[in-house]
């Protein structure tokens, strides 16, 4: 190592990797295993916050590991978007670890050691994605994330879990090999490199036809973003335990896809080239359709986790739209929404898990009146729901305001309309879950009581209360986050 920045990158990769090995080694000692998980998440958060501060000070960490081929290297360089993604993922890993301890013990889940090991490997992959200096490095860690999370999706081991796992691998690996990898090869052939460059690596290096093809390959190839029609894996993966849904399908996996699209738009294409490509307009129409259709489908789902999953499909399309708007300001709005939606949706998934572990209820129709016995959980659910919808005093208001403003500013009416309609639909399918639980109609009693003594475990409730508070705190700091992300909107190198 030659500098503090190099060391920080090494520690960001080594900490979760070492944690995975250590957790496996002490798997027969649950208390030690879970203590190691929490300590590792805290240590990783300290490292990522240190990198975040260095990037903000204009001294980004840089590390080159190897150059296997000319023009291709395994290298890391942090920029504002990646630094934000790394801090977000590491902080929420810690909160989710607290939730997981309560949930997994409360449900007496099998294979808990494997569960925590795979979580740590997933965070190793996320750190690599966040810090990747080029598409080649990003692709390596992007695939590691897919395979390290597969055992989590199939955790239950039953027929439904195995089917979900097949859909998961077929969609994500298939899209990577058939679309994403050819797109990376195309970028390398066109530019002689895959390095992320402010203002766009391909600016001035490709014609419209080539640019259209590469944009379509890279956007659809990042199938973790669940843009229709490559979205089916996400609802299917809801067979996984609530902690998996909470972190991997509200934060790490799906946000990795959204992050890749944002970073590709900002550093491979650049807003000037994006604005000149008809494919960007076509993709904006697809994203608008995804936003509205996913919201409509969510309204029909009685299974709470499925309702939340379809909501996620739509909200991810907000970020994809932001990346494709013919204005650099959309990138900042997209990055902010990536962060805020992560806090809101992990809150909602953890609330769903808390309800299930305490009462056995998994359907919305089973939850009326439950707020009388679980007021904190349903109050936090309401906070997460209103944050997703975009109402004050929750942070989602700011990211949606910036997104819709950017859409109107570029006269992208279909995108603006889709976001507004989706927000109204979100109010209809999310808020009533909490309202009917907390304030059921007269004469409508509770659907049931606790199946576990004293209800949800303390760590479960503590975790979701922390992220619900984050939905409010980010309302106060949204402007600071947007200012931090401003450099990604630079139009020229």
Short mmCIF file of C-alpha atoms in Angstrom, two decimals:
data_model
loop_
_atom_site.label_atom_id
_atom_site.label_comp_id
_atom_site.label_asym_id
_atom_site.label_seq_id
_atom_site.Cartn_x
_atom_site.Cartn_y
_atom_site.Cartn_z
CA UNK A 1 0.00 0.00 0.00
CA UNK A 2 1.34 3.43 -0.89
CA UNK A 3 -1.23 5.77 0.67
CA UNK A 4 -4.07 6.06 3.14
CA UNK A 5 -6.51 5.94 0.25
CA UNK A 6 -5.11 2.62 -0.93
CA UNK A 7 -5.42 1.23 2.58
CA UNK A 8 -9.05 2.33 2.88
CA UNK A 9 -9.97 0.55 -0.35
CA UNK A 10 -8.17 -2.57 0.83
CA UNK A 11 -10.00 -2.45 4.17
CA UNK A 12 -13.38 -1.91 2.51
CA UNK A 13 -12.87 -5.13 0.56
CA UNK A 14 -11.08 -7.11 3.26
CA UNK A 15 -13.43 -6.37 6.16
CA UNK A 16 -16.53 -8.20 4.86
CA UNK A 17 -14.36 -10.92 3.31
CA UNK A 18 -12.58 -11.57 6.60
CA UNK A 19 -15.96 -11.43 8.37
CA UNK A 20 -17.34 -14.15 6.10
CA UNK A 21 -14.44 -16.48 6.92
CA UNK A 22 -14.57 -15.71 10.65
CA UNK A 23 -18.34 -16.18 10.84
CA UNK A 24 -18.01 -19.57 9.19
CA UNK A 25 -15.25 -20.56 11.62
CA UNK A 26 -17.37 -19.76 14.69
CA UNK A 27 -20.65 -20.98 13.22
CA UNK A 28 -21.30 -23.34 16.14
CA UNK A 29 -21.23 -20.39 18.57
CA UNK A 30 -24.26 -18.23 17.68
CA UNK A 31 -23.48 -15.40 20.09
CA UNK A 32 -19.93 -15.05 18.77
CA UNK A 33 -21.10 -15.40 15.16
CA UNK A 34 -23.63 -12.61 15.47
CA UNK A 35 -21.28 -10.39 17.46
CA UNK A 36 -18.74 -10.71 14.66
CA UNK A 37 -21.40 -9.74 12.12
CA UNK A 38 -22.26 -6.56 14.02
CA UNK A 39 -18.61 -5.65 14.63
CA UNK A 40 -17.78 -6.16 10.95
CA UNK A 41 -20.66 -3.94 9.86
CA UNK A 42 -19.54 -1.19 12.26
CA UNK A 43 -15.94 -1.48 11.08
CA UNK A 44 -16.99 -1.32 7.44
CA UNK A 45 -19.14 1.74 8.14
CA UNK A 46 -16.14 3.50 9.69
CA UNK A 47 -14.04 2.71 6.62
CA UNK A 48 -16.70 3.86 4.13
CA UNK A 49 -17.37 7.06 6.06
CA UNK A 50 -13.63 7.79 5.96
CA UNK A 51 -13.62 7.28 2.19
CA UNK A 52 -16.76 9.41 1.87
CA UNK A 53 -15.01 12.28 3.62
CA UNK A 54 -11.87 11.94 1.48
CA UNK A 55 -13.93 12.10 -1.70
CA UNK A 56 -15.74 15.18 -0.41
CA UNK A 57 -12.38 16.81 0.29
CA UNK A 58 -11.26 16.16 -3.29
CA UNK A 59 -8.80 13.40 -2.40
CA UNK A 60 -10.48 10.22 -3.69
CA UNK A 61 -8.95 6.83 -2.82
CA UNK A 62 -7.37 5.04 -5.79
CA UNK A 63 -5.96 1.53 -6.12
CA UNK A 64 -4.89 -0.55 -9.13
CA UNK A 65 -4.61 -4.27 -8.45
CA UNK A 66 -3.78 -5.87 -11.80
CA UNK A 67 -3.75 -5.38 -15.60
CA UNK A 68 -4.62 -8.78 -17.08
CA UNK A 69 -5.01 -7.39 -20.63
CA UNK A 70 -4.09 -4.22 -22.46
CA UNK A 71 -6.73 -1.60 -21.74
CA UNK A 72 -8.31 -3.74 -19.02
CA UNK A 73 -7.41 -3.47 -15.38
CA UNK A 74 -8.81 -4.42 -12.03
CA UNK A 75 -8.80 -1.01 -10.42
CA UNK A 76 -10.69 1.04 -7.88
CA UNK A 77 -11.36 4.75 -7.68
CA UNK A 78 -14.04 6.33 -5.56
CA UNK A 79 -16.21 9.23 -6.71
CA UNK A 80 -19.25 10.86 -5.02
CA UNK A 81 -21.89 8.44 -6.25
CA UNK A 82 -19.83 5.37 -5.35
CA UNK A 83 -18.89 6.83 -1.96
CA UNK A 84 -22.56 7.44 -1.16
CA UNK A 85 -23.50 3.92 -2.26
CA UNK A 86 -20.77 2.40 -0.10
CA UNK A 87 -21.77 4.35 3.03
CA UNK A 88 -25.46 3.57 2.47
CA UNK A 89 -24.88 -0.16 2.04
CA UNK A 90 -22.47 -0.54 4.96
CA UNK A 91 -24.66 1.46 7.37
CA UNK A 92 -27.79 -0.47 6.45
CA UNK A 93 -25.89 -3.77 6.72
CA UNK A 94 -25.34 -2.91 10.38
CA UNK A 95 -28.99 -2.08 11.01
CA UNK A 96 -30.13 -5.15 9.11
CA UNK A 97 -27.72 -7.32 11.09
CA UNK A 98 -29.49 -6.17 14.26
CA UNK A 99 -32.83 -7.00 12.64
CA UNK A 100 -31.56 -10.37 11.41
CA UNK A 101 -30.47 -11.46 14.88
CA UNK A 102 -33.95 -10.91 16.27
CA UNK A 103 -35.76 -12.32 13.25
CA UNK A 104 -33.65 -15.43 12.63
CA UNK A 105 -33.68 -16.40 16.30
CA UNK A 106 -37.35 -15.54 16.67
CA UNK A 107 -38.26 -17.80 13.73
CA UNK A 108 -35.66 -20.42 14.68
CA UNK A 109 -34.48 -20.43 11.07
CA UNK A 110 -32.15 -23.19 9.87
CA UNK A 111 -28.74 -22.59 8.26
CA UNK A 112 -28.15 -19.32 10.09
CA UNK A 113 -24.37 -19.50 9.73
CA UNK A 114 -24.65 -19.83 5.95
CA UNK A 115 -27.06 -16.90 6.01
CA UNK A 116 -24.59 -14.57 7.75
CA UNK A 117 -21.65 -15.78 5.65
CA UNK A 118 -23.50 -15.04 2.41
CA UNK A 119 -24.49 -11.62 3.70
CA UNK A 120 -20.84 -10.78 4.32
CA UNK A 121 -19.82 -12.03 0.86
CA UNK A 122 -22.60 -9.90 -0.63
CA UNK A 123 -21.22 -6.81 1.12
CA UNK A 124 -17.76 -7.62 -0.26
CA UNK A 125 -19.28 -7.59 -3.75
CA UNK A 126 -21.17 -4.35 -3.08
CA UNK A 127 -17.98 -2.63 -1.98
CA UNK A 128 -16.27 -3.73 -5.19
CA UNK A 129 -19.15 -2.39 -7.28
CA UNK A 130 -19.18 0.93 -5.43
CA UNK A 131 -15.43 1.47 -5.81
CA UNK A 132 -14.88 0.07 -9.32
CA UNK A 133 -12.84 2.38 -11.54
CA UNK A 134 -14.05 0.80 -14.77
CA UNK A 135 -16.73 -1.44 -16.26
CA UNK A 136 -14.44 -4.47 -16.28
CA UNK A 137 -13.89 -4.36 -12.50
CA UNK A 138 -17.54 -3.56 -11.92
CA UNK A 139 -18.65 -6.58 -13.96
CA UNK A 140 -16.53 -8.96 -11.87
CA UNK A 141 -18.07 -7.82 -8.58
CA UNK A 142 -21.52 -7.51 -10.10
CA UNK A 143 -21.45 -11.24 -10.83
CA UNK A 144 -20.00 -12.06 -7.42
CA UNK A 145 -23.04 -10.30 -5.94
CA UNK A 146 -25.41 -12.46 -7.99
CA UNK A 147 -23.86 -15.76 -6.92
CA UNK A 148 -23.31 -14.77 -3.28
CA UNK A 149 -26.98 -13.85 -2.88
CA UNK A 150 -28.38 -16.93 -4.61
CA UNK A 151 -28.19 -19.06 -1.40
CA UNK A 152 -30.09 -16.31 0.40
CA UNK A 153 -32.90 -16.31 -2.14
CA UNK A 154 -33.16 -20.11 -1.86
CA UNK A 155 -32.68 -20.12 1.93
CA UNK A 156 -35.96 -21.93 2.68
CA UNK A 157 -34.92 -24.88 0.50
CA UNK A 158 -38.46 -25.71 -0.57
CA UNK A 159 -39.87 -25.95 -4.09
CA UNK A 160 -40.93 -22.31 -4.18
CA UNK A 161 -37.46 -21.16 -3.09
CA UNK A 162 -35.73 -23.35 -5.67
CA UNK A 163 -38.02 -22.01 -8.40
CA UNK A 164 -37.28 -18.43 -7.31
CA UNK A 165 -33.56 -19.23 -7.37
CA UNK A 166 -33.79 -20.53 -10.95
CA UNK A 167 -35.58 -17.36 -12.05
CA UNK A 168 -33.03 -15.28 -10.16
CA UNK A 169 -30.00 -16.87 -11.80
CA UNK A 170 -31.53 -17.21 -15.26
CA UNK A 171 -32.52 -13.55 -15.40
CA UNK A 172 -29.48 -11.94 -13.81
CA UNK A 173 -26.75 -14.17 -15.22
CA UNK A 174 -28.49 -14.39 -18.59
CA UNK A 175 -28.80 -10.61 -18.88
CA UNK A 176 -25.17 -10.17 -17.83
CA UNK A 177 -23.81 -12.62 -20.40
CA UNK A 178 -26.13 -11.80 -23.30
CA UNK A 179 -26.41 -8.03 -22.83
CA UNK A 180 -24.13 -6.47 -20.23
CA UNK A 181 -20.87 -8.21 -21.16
CA UNK A 182 -21.27 -7.54 -24.93
CA UNK A 183 -21.98 -3.92 -24.02
CA UNK A 184 -18.73 -3.72 -22.06
CA UNK A 185 -16.83 -5.29 -24.97
CA UNK A 186 -18.44 -2.76 -27.30
CA UNK A 187 -17.36 0.13 -25.08
CA UNK A 188 -13.81 -1.19 -25.02
CA UNK A 189 -13.72 -1.56 -28.80
CA UNK A 190 -15.10 1.95 -29.30
CA UNK A 191 -12.97 3.76 -26.73
CA UNK A 192 -10.00 1.46 -26.11
CA UNK A 193 -10.86 1.47 -22.42
CA UNK A 194 -13.72 0.88 -19.98
CA UNK A 195 -12.58 3.48 -17.43
CA UNK A 196 -15.17 5.74 -15.87
CA UNK A 197 -14.45 9.31 -17.01
CA UNK A 198 -16.29 12.45 -15.76
CA UNK A 199 -18.39 13.76 -18.63
CA UNK A 200 -18.47 10.36 -20.35
CA UNK A 201 -15.83 8.02 -21.79
CA UNK A 202 -17.70 7.66 -25.10
CA UNK A 203 -18.28 11.38 -25.69
CA UNK A 204 -17.09 12.16 -29.21
CA UNK A 205 -16.02 8.55 -29.83
CA UNK A 206 -19.18 6.87 -31.14
CA UNK A 207 -21.87 7.65 -33.69
CA UNK A 208 -25.57 7.64 -32.91
CA UNK A 209 -26.16 4.05 -34.05
CA UNK A 210 -23.34 2.62 -31.95
CA UNK A 211 -24.31 4.76 -29.00
CA UNK A 212 -27.91 3.52 -29.19
CA UNK A 213 -26.85 -0.12 -29.26
CA UNK A 214 -24.42 0.26 -26.36
CA UNK A 215 -26.94 2.14 -24.24
CA UNK A 216 -29.61 -0.52 -24.74
CA UNK A 217 -27.15 -3.32 -23.97
CA UNK A 218 -25.86 -1.74 -20.78
CA UNK A 219 -29.20 -0.56 -19.39
CA UNK A 220 -31.08 -3.81 -19.98
CA UNK A 221 -27.95 -5.79 -19.08
CA UNK A 222 -28.06 -4.27 -15.60
CA UNK A 223 -31.09 -6.45 -14.86
CA UNK A 224 -30.74 -5.99 -11.11
CA UNK A 225 -32.46 -2.65 -11.74
CA UNK A 226 -35.58 -4.69 -12.63
CA UNK A 227 -36.61 -2.61 -15.64
CA UNK A 228 -39.46 -4.32 -17.45
CA UNK A 229 -39.46 -6.90 -18.96
CA UNK A 230 -36.47 -8.10 -16.89
CA UNK A 231 -38.21 -7.58 -13.57
CA UNK A 232 -39.79 -10.95 -12.74
CA UNK A 233 -36.90 -12.14 -10.57
CA UNK A 234 -37.58 -9.48 -7.93
CA UNK A 235 -41.17 -10.42 -6.94
CA UNK A 236 -40.22 -14.11 -7.22
CA UNK A 237 -37.35 -13.60 -4.76
CA UNK A 238 -39.77 -12.53 -2.03
CA UNK A 239 -39.89 -16.17 -0.89
CA UNK A 240 -36.64 -15.37 0.95
CA UNK A 241 -36.70 -14.49 4.67
CA UNK A 242 -37.56 -10.90 5.58
CA UNK A 243 -33.92 -9.88 6.34
CA UNK A 244 -32.97 -10.91 2.79
CA UNK A 245 -35.84 -8.94 1.32
CA UNK A 246 -34.95 -5.99 3.53
CA UNK A 247 -31.27 -5.60 2.68
CA UNK A 248 -30.63 -7.39 -0.60
CA UNK A 249 -33.90 -6.62 -2.38
CA UNK A 250 -34.41 -3.15 -0.96
CA UNK A 251 -30.77 -2.03 -0.79
CA UNK A 252 -27.84 -4.07 -2.05
CA UNK A 253 -28.96 -6.07 -5.10
CA UNK A 254 -31.57 -3.80 -6.62
CA UNK A 255 -29.63 -0.67 -5.75
CA UNK A 256 -26.55 -2.19 -7.37
CA UNK A 257 -28.51 -2.31 -10.63
CA UNK A 258 -29.74 1.27 -10.24
CA UNK A 259 -26.23 2.39 -9.29
CA UNK A 260 -24.73 0.75 -12.38
CA UNK A 261 -27.19 2.54 -14.66
CA UNK A 262 -26.53 5.89 -12.99
CA UNK A 263 -22.76 5.43 -13.13
CA UNK A 264 -22.82 4.22 -16.72
CA UNK A 265 -24.90 7.24 -17.73
CA UNK A 266 -22.64 9.70 -15.93
CA UNK A 267 -19.20 8.25 -16.66
CA UNK A 268 -19.50 6.15 -19.82
CA UNK A 269 -22.02 8.14 -21.87
CA UNK A 270 -22.27 11.56 -20.26
CA UNK A 271 -25.35 13.76 -20.41
CA UNK A 272 -24.38 15.34 -23.76
CA UNK A 273 -24.28 11.97 -25.52
CA UNK A 274 -27.39 10.74 -23.68
CA UNK A 275 -29.35 13.75 -24.92
CA UNK A 276 -28.36 12.92 -28.53
CA UNK A 277 -29.40 9.26 -28.44
CA UNK A 278 -32.94 8.24 -29.47
CA UNK A 279 -32.49 5.05 -27.42
CA UNK A 280 -32.53 7.18 -24.27
CA UNK A 281 -36.02 8.41 -25.19
CA UNK A 282 -37.17 4.86 -25.92
CA UNK A 283 -35.87 3.72 -22.54
CA UNK A 284 -37.60 6.63 -20.81
CA UNK A 285 -40.89 5.34 -22.23
CA UNK A 286 -40.10 1.83 -20.97
CA UNK A 287 -39.22 3.23 -17.54
CA UNK A 288 -42.43 5.28 -17.42
CA UNK A 289 -44.41 2.18 -18.26
CA UNK A 290 -42.56 0.24 -15.56
CA UNK A 291 -43.34 2.95 -12.99
CA UNK A 292 -47.07 2.97 -13.63
CA UNK A 293 -47.61 -0.74 -14.34
CA UNK A 294 -45.69 -1.81 -11.24
CA UNK A 295 -47.76 0.56 -9.12
CA UNK A 296 -51.00 -0.81 -10.55
CA UNK A 297 -49.90 -4.39 -9.93
CA UNK A 298 -48.86 -3.53 -6.37
CA UNK A 299 -52.39 -2.38 -5.64
CA UNK A 300 -53.70 -5.88 -6.41
CA UNK A 301 -51.35 -7.78 -4.08
CA UNK A 302 -52.66 -8.88 -0.71
CA UNK A 303 -49.33 -10.48 0.25
CA UNK A 304 -47.48 -7.57 1.89
CA UNK A 305 -43.97 -8.48 0.75
CA UNK A 306 -45.20 -8.90 -2.84
CA UNK A 307 -46.85 -5.49 -2.67
CA UNK A 308 -43.58 -4.00 -1.48
CA UNK A 309 -41.62 -5.86 -4.16
CA UNK A 310 -43.77 -4.46 -6.96
CA UNK A 311 -43.42 -1.03 -5.40
CA UNK A 312 -39.65 -1.47 -5.60
CA UNK A 313 -39.86 -2.34 -9.30
CA UNK A 314 -41.55 1.00 -9.91
CA UNK A 315 -39.26 3.02 -7.66
CA UNK A 316 -36.15 1.60 -9.33
CA UNK A 317 -37.51 2.86 -12.64
CA UNK A 318 -37.47 6.36 -11.13
CA UNK A 319 -33.68 6.05 -10.83
CA UNK A 320 -33.36 4.61 -14.34
CA UNK A 321 -35.40 7.55 -15.65
CA UNK A 322 -33.14 9.98 -13.82
CA UNK A 323 -30.09 8.46 -15.49
CA UNK A 324 -31.62 8.83 -18.94
CA UNK A 325 -33.05 12.34 -18.74
CA UNK A 326 -31.38 14.78 -21.18
CA UNK A 327 -30.16 16.88 -18.26
CA UNK A 328 -27.24 16.31 -15.92
CA UNK A 329 -29.38 17.38 -12.94
CA UNK A 330 -31.27 14.12 -13.26
CA UNK A 331 -28.17 12.22 -12.13
CA UNK A 332 -28.08 14.07 -8.82
CA UNK A 333 -31.80 13.49 -8.28
CA UNK A 334 -31.37 9.81 -9.11
CA UNK A 335 -28.50 9.38 -6.67
CA UNK A 336 -30.49 11.07 -3.92
CA UNK A 337 -33.53 8.89 -4.62
CA UNK A 338 -31.34 5.77 -4.52
CA UNK A 339 -30.33 6.66 -0.95
CA UNK A 340 -33.72 7.76 0.34
CA UNK A 341 -35.64 4.87 -1.17
CA UNK A 342 -33.18 2.45 0.44
CA UNK A 343 -34.00 3.78 3.92
CA UNK A 344 -37.74 3.85 3.23
CA UNK A 345 -38.02 0.42 1.68
CA UNK A 346 -35.78 -1.37 4.17
CA UNK A 347 -38.05 0.09 6.87
CA UNK A 348 -41.13 -1.33 5.16
CA UNK A 349 -39.61 -4.78 4.65
CA UNK A 350 -38.40 -4.94 8.24
CA UNK A 351 -41.88 -3.95 9.42
CA UNK A 352 -43.33 -6.78 7.32
CA UNK A 353 -40.84 -9.16 8.94
CA UNK A 354 -41.67 -7.89 12.43
CA UNK A 355 -45.39 -8.41 11.85
CA UNK A 356 -44.80 -11.92 10.51
CA UNK A 357 -42.51 -13.08 13.31
CA UNK A 358 -44.86 -11.71 15.97
CA UNK A 359 -48.26 -12.67 14.55
CA UNK A 360 -47.76 -14.94 11.56
CA UNK A 361 -49.66 -12.43 9.40
CA UNK A 362 -48.23 -11.90 5.94
CA UNK A 363 -51.27 -10.57 4.08
CA UNK A 364 -52.58 -7.03 4.21
CA UNK A 365 -56.10 -8.32 4.84
CA UNK A 366 -54.85 -10.03 8.01
CA UNK A 367 -53.39 -6.87 9.56
CA UNK A 368 -56.43 -4.74 10.36
CA UNK A 369 -56.37 -3.73 14.00
CA UNK A 370 -52.89 -5.18 14.65
CA UNK A 371 -51.59 -1.68 15.25
CA UNK A 372 -53.25 -1.74 18.67
CA UNK A 373 -50.74 -4.34 19.82
CA UNK A 374 -47.85 -3.25 17.56
CA UNK A 375 -48.11 0.57 17.46
CA UNK A 376 -44.38 1.22 17.01
CA UNK A 377 -44.09 -1.19 14.08
CA UNK A 378 -47.07 0.21 12.23
CA UNK A 379 -46.10 3.82 12.97
CA UNK A 380 -42.70 3.08 11.43
CA UNK A 381 -44.44 1.42 8.48
CA UNK A 382 -46.47 4.59 7.95
CA UNK A 383 -43.27 6.66 8.05
CA UNK A 384 -41.64 4.45 5.42
CA UNK A 385 -44.79 4.49 3.30
CA UNK A 386 -45.08 8.29 3.32
CA UNK A 387 -41.37 8.55 2.51
CA UNK A 388 -41.85 6.34 -0.56
CA UNK A 389 -44.89 8.39 -1.57
CA UNK A 390 -42.93 11.63 -1.15
CA UNK A 391 -44.83 13.53 1.53
CA UNK A 392 -43.21 15.85 4.11
CA UNK A 393 -41.61 15.68 6.60
CA UNK A 394 -40.05 12.61 5.01
CA UNK A 395 -37.03 12.67 2.74
CA UNK A 396 -38.76 11.15 -0.28
CA UNK A 397 -40.37 14.54 -0.87
CA UNK A 398 -37.05 16.07 -1.89
CA UNK A 399 -35.82 13.34 -4.24
CA UNK A 400 -39.21 13.14 -5.97
CA UNK A 401 -39.37 16.92 -6.21
CA UNK A 402 -35.96 17.01 -7.89
CA UNK A 403 -36.84 14.10 -10.19
CA UNK A 404 -40.15 15.58 -11.33
CA UNK A 405 -38.58 19.04 -11.67
CA UNK A 406 -35.81 17.60 -13.88
CA UNK A 407 -38.43 15.80 -16.01
CA UNK A 408 -40.48 18.95 -16.45
CA UNK A 409 -37.34 21.00 -17.10
CA UNK A 410 -36.42 18.77 -20.03
CA UNK A 411 -40.04 18.58 -21.24
CA UNK A 412 -40.05 14.85 -20.68
CA UNK A 413 -43.76 14.90 -19.97
CA UNK A 414 -44.31 11.15 -19.96
CA UNK A 415 -41.72 10.68 -17.21
CA UNK A 416 -43.12 13.48 -15.07
CA UNK A 417 -46.67 12.18 -15.49
CA UNK A 418 -45.65 8.61 -14.62
CA UNK A 419 -43.93 9.75 -11.42
CA UNK A 420 -46.91 11.83 -10.31
CA UNK A 421 -49.43 9.06 -11.04
CA UNK A 422 -47.23 6.49 -9.30
CA UNK A 423 -46.96 8.68 -6.19
CA UNK A 424 -50.74 8.96 -5.98
CA UNK A 425 -51.11 5.20 -6.44
CA UNK A 426 -48.45 4.62 -3.79
CA UNK A 427 -50.49 6.60 -1.31
CA UNK A 428 -53.43 4.29 -2.03
CA UNK A 429 -51.62 0.95 -1.68
CA UNK A 430 -49.11 1.72 1.10
CA UNK A 431 -50.60 4.17 3.59
CA UNK A 432 -53.85 2.20 4.21
CA UNK A 433 -51.83 -0.80 5.43
CA UNK A 434 -50.74 1.19 8.48
CA UNK A 435 -53.90 3.27 8.85
CA UNK A 436 -56.22 0.25 8.96
CA UNK A 437 -53.92 -1.45 11.44
CA UNK A 438 -53.68 1.59 13.71
CA UNK A 439 -57.21 2.96 13.20
CA UNK A 440 -59.46 0.12 12.02
CA UNK A 441 -63.04 0.97 11.00
CA UNK A 442 -65.61 0.88 13.78
CA UNK A 443 -66.62 -2.67 14.61
CA UNK A 444 -63.62 -4.12 12.77
CA UNK A 445 -61.53 -6.00 15.30
CA UNK A 446 -58.00 -7.28 15.13
CA UNK A 447 -57.36 -10.23 12.84
CA UNK A 448 -55.35 -12.07 15.46
CA UNK A 449 -52.86 -11.86 18.28
CA UNK A 450 -49.25 -12.71 18.92
CA UNK A 451 -48.00 -16.19 18.12
CA UNK A 452 -44.75 -15.32 19.88
CA UNK A 453 -44.64 -14.19 23.51
CA UNK A 454 -44.27 -10.40 23.81
CA UNK A 455 -44.54 -9.89 20.06
CA UNK A 456 -41.64 -8.89 17.82
CA UNK A 457 -38.12 -9.31 19.28
CA UNK A 458 -36.51 -6.15 20.66
CA UNK A 459 -33.66 -6.04 18.08
CA UNK A 460 -36.23 -6.23 15.27
CA UNK A 461 -38.20 -3.24 16.55
CA UNK A 462 -35.03 -1.27 17.30
CA UNK A 463 -33.72 -1.78 13.77
CA UNK A 464 -36.85 -0.60 11.99
CA UNK A 465 -37.16 2.38 14.35
CA UNK A 466 -33.63 3.45 13.39
CA UNK A 467 -34.33 3.40 9.64
CA UNK A 468 -37.72 5.08 10.10
CA UNK A 469 -35.92 7.88 11.96
CA UNK A 470 -33.51 8.00 9.02
CA UNK A 471 -36.42 8.76 6.69
CA UNK A 472 -37.01 11.93 8.70
CA UNK A 473 -33.33 12.81 9.24
CA UNK A 474 -32.63 12.65 5.51
CA UNK A 475 -35.39 15.21 4.99
CA UNK A 476 -33.14 17.66 6.86
CA UNK A 477 -29.91 16.66 5.10
CA UNK A 478 -31.15 16.04 1.55
CA UNK A 479 -29.73 19.33 0.30
CA UNK A 480 -26.28 18.47 1.67
CA UNK A 481 -26.38 15.06 -0.02
CA UNK A 482 -27.42 16.66 -3.33
CA UNK A 483 -24.54 19.13 -3.05
CA UNK A 484 -22.13 16.26 -2.40
CA UNK A 485 -23.36 14.49 -5.55
CA UNK A 486 -23.15 17.62 -7.71
CA UNK A 487 -19.77 16.69 -9.33
CA UNK A 488 -21.35 13.69 -11.11
CA UNK A 489 -23.46 16.13 -13.14
CA UNK A 490 -20.50 17.76 -14.86
CA UNK A 491 -21.14 17.89 -18.57
CA UNK A 492 -17.56 17.83 -19.82
CA UNK A 493 -14.33 16.15 -18.65
#
